[in-house]
CSV table of C-alpha atoms in Angstrom, one decimal:
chain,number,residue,atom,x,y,z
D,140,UNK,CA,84.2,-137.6,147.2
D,141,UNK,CA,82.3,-136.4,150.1
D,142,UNK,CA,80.9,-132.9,150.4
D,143,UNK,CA,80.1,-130.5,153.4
D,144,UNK,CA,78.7,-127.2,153.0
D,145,UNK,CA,78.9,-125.2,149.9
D,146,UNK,CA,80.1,-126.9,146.8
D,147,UNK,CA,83.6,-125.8,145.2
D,148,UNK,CA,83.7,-125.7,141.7
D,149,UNK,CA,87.5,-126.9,142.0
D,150,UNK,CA,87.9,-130.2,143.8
D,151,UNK,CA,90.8,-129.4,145.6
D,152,UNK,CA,92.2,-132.8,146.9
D,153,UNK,CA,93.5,-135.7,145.7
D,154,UNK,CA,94.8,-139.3,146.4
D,155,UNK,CA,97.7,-141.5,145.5
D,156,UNK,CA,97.4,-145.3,145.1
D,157,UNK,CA,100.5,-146.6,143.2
D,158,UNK,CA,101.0,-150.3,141.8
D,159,UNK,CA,102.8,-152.3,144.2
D,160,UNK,CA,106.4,-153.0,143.5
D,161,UNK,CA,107.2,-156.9,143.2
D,162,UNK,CA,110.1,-156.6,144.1
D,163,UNK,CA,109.4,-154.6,147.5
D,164,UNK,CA,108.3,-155.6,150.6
D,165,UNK,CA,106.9,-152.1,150.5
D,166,UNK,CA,103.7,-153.2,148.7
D,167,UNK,CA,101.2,-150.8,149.1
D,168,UNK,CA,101.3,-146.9,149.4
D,169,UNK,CA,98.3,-144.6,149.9
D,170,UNK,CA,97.7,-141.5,150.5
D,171,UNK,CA,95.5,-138.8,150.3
D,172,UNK,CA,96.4,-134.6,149.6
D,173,UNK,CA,94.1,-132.2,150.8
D,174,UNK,CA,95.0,-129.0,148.5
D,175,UNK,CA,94.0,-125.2,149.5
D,176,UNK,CA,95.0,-122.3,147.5
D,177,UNK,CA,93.9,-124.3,144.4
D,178,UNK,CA,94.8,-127.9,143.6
D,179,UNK,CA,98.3,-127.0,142.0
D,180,UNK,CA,100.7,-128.8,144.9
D,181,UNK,CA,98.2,-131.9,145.6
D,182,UNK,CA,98.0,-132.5,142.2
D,183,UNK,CA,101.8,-132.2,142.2
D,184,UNK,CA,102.1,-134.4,144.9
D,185,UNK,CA,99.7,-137.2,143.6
D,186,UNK,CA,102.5,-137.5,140.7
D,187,UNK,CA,105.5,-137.1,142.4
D,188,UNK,CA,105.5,-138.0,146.3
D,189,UNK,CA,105.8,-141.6,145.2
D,190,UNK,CA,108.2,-141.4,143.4
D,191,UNK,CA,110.6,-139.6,145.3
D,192,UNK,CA,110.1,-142.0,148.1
D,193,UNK,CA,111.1,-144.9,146.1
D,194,UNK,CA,113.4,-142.9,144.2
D,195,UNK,CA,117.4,-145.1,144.2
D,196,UNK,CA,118.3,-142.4,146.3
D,197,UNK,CA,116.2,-143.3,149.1
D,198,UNK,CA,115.8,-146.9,148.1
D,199,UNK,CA,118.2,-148.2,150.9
D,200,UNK,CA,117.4,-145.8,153.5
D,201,UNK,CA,113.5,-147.1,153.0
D,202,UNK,CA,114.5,-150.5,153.7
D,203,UNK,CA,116.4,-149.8,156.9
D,204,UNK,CA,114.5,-146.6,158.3
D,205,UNK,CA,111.3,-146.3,156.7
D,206,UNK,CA,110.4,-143.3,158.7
D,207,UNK,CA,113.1,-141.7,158.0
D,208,UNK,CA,112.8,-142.1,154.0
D,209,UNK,CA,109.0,-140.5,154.7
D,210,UNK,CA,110.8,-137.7,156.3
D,211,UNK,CA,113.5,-136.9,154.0
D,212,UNK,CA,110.5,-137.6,150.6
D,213,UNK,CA,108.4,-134.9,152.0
D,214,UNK,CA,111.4,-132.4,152.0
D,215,UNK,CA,112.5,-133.3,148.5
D,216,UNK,CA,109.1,-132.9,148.3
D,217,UNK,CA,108.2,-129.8,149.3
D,218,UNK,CA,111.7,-128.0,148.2
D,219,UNK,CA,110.6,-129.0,144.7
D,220,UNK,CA,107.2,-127.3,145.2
D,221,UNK,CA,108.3,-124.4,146.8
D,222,UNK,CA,110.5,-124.0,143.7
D,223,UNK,CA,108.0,-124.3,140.9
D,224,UNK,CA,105.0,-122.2,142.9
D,225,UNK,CA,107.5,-119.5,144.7
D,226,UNK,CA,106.0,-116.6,146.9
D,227,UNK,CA,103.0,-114.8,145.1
D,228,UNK,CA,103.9,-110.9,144.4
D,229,UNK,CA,102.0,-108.2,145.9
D,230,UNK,CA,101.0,-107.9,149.8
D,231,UNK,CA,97.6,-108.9,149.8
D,232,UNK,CA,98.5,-112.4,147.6
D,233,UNK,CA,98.2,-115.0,149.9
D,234,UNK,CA,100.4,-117.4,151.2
D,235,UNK,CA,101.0,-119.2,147.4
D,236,UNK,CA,98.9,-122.7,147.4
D,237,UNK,CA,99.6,-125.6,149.7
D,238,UNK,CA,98.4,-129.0,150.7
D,239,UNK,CA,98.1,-131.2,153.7
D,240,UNK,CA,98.8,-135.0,153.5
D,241,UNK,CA,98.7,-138.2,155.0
D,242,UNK,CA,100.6,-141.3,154.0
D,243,UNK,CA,100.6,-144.5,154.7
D,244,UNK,CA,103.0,-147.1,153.6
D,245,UNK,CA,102.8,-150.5,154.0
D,246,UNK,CA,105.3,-152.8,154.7
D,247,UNK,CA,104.8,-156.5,154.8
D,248,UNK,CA,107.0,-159.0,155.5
D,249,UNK,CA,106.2,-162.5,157.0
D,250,UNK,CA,107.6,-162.2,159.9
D,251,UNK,CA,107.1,-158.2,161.1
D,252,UNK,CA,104.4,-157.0,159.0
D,253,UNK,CA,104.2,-152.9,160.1
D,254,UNK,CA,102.4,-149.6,158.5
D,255,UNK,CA,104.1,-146.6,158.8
D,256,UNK,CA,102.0,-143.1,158.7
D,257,UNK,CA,103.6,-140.0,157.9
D,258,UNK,CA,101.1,-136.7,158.8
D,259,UNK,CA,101.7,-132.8,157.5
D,260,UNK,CA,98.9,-131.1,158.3
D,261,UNK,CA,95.1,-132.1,159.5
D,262,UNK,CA,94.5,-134.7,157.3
D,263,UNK,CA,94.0,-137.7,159.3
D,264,UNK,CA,94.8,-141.3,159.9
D,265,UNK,CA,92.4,-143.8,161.8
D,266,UNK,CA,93.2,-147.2,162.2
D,267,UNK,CA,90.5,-150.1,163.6
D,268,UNK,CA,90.8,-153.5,164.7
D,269,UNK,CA,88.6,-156.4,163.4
D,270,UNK,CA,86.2,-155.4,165.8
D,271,UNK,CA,86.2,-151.6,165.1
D,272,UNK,CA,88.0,-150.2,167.6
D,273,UNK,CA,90.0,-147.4,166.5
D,274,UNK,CA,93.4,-148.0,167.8
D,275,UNK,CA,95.5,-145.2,165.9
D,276,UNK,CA,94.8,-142.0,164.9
D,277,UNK,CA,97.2,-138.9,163.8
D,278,UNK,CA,96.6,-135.5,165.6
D,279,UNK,CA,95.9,-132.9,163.6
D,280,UNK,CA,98.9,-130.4,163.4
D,281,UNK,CA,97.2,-127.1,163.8
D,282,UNK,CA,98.3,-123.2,165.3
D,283,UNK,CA,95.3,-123.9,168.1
D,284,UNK,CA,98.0,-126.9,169.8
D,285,UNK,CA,99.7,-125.4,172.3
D,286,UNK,CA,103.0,-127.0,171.0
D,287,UNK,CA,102.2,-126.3,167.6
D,288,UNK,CA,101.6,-122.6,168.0
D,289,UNK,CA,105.2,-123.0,170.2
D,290,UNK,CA,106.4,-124.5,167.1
D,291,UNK,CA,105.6,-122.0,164.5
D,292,UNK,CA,106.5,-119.1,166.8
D,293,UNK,CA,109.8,-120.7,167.5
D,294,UNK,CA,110.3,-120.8,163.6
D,295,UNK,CA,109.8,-116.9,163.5
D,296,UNK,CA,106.5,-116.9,162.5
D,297,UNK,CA,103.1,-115.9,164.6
D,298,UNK,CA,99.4,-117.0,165.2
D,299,UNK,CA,96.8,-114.7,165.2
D,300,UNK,CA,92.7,-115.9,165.9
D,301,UNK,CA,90.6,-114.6,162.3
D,302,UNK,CA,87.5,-115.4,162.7
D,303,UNK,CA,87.7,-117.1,165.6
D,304,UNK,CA,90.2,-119.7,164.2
D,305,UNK,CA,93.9,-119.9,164.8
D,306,UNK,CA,96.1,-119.1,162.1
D,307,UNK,CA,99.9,-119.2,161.3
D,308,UNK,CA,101.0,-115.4,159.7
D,309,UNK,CA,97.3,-115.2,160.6
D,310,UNK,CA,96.2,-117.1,157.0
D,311,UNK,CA,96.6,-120.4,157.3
D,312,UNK,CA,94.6,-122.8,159.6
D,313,UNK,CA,97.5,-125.5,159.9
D,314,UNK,CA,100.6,-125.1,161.0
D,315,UNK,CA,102.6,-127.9,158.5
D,316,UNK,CA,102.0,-128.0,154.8
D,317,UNK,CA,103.8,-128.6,151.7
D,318,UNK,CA,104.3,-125.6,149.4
D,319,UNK,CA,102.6,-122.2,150.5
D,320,UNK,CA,105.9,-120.2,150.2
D,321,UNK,CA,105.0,-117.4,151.2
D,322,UNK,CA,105.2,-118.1,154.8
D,323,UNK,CA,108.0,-121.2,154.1
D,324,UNK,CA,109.4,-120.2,157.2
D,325,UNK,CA,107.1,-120.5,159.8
D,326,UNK,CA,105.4,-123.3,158.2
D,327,UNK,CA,107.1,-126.5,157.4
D,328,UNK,CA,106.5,-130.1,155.2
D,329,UNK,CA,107.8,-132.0,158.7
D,330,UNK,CA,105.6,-134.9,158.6
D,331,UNK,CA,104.8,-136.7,162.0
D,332,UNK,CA,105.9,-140.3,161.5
D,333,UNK,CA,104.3,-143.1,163.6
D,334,UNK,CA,104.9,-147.0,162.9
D,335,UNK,CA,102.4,-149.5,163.8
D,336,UNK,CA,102.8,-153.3,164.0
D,337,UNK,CA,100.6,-155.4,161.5
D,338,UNK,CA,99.1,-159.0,162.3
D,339,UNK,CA,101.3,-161.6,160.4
D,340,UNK,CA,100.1,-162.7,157.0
């Protein structure tokens, strides 16, 4: 765990490395939850994002459309969250907690070995080749994008600058995230998806 600035004494994020499945192609999963509010929907996701995504109900849909099974586990997903951490009470309460994520979900066959990297939020993606050139990384989804801000305010919702940082409803410095129900509306677990192809084994 890397620190900048002041120490938290709650670590707000976390990470997801499951066992490979032998009987996947699918064989590796990570990803990594970057939780605000308090670490109650990272740590939710740590436990369960995996296992909605290779859940029987997506099973089939992951081997033919991969990004689409990314898409549709991050709605179970974040449905389930909003659920069990609704909108806080009272006006000054917050937004409720949230997370950002990125995941990246291997799948490699013999013959078309690719990675496919969902994004919700600014927690970010970089791929290098074998000489270290980075030849992938996500943009981070926040209300300073022009077609973010387009997005949220589409939605319903606004941006306002605090502090000289863009934020949706004016609290939140991303514009995608899982949970925060408080402002559900404006702000949405829709991951970008990207798929990149793999050197053969």
């Amino acid at each position: 765990v890397t620190v900048k600035g002041t120490v938290r004494k709650i670590n707000e994020d976390t990470y997801l490395i499951p066992e490979p499945d032998a009987d996947s192609p699918f064989d590796h999963t990570f990803a990594v939850f970057d939780g605000h509010g308090g670490d109650a929907v990272s740590s939710f996701l740590a436990k369960r994002f995996s296992e909605t995504l290779f859940d029987t109900n997506l099973r089939n849909l992951l081997r033919d459309d991969p990004q689409e099974a990314l898409r549709r586990a991050c709605r179970a997903c974040d449905e389930e969250i909003v659920s069990l951490f609704p909108k806080p009470n009272g006006f000054r309460s917050g937004p409720g907690p949230g997370s950002t994520a990125v995941v990246a979900l291997y799948c490699l066959t013999e013959t078309n070995p690719s990675a496919y990297v969902a994004c919700v939020g600014d927690s970010r993606c970089v791929a290098a080749d074998e000489h270290g050139c980075v030849v992938f990384e996500t943009v981070d989804q926040r209300p300073s994008r022009v077609e973010e801000r387009a997005r949220v305010e589409a939605l319903g919702g606004t941006v306002r600058v605090v502090g000289g940082v863009a934020r949706a409803a004016g609290v939140l410095a991303v514009s995608r995230a899982f949970g925060n129900a408080g402002i559900k509306a404006c702000v949405k677990a829709e991951p970008e998806v990207s798929s990149l192809a793999l050197e053969p084994l």
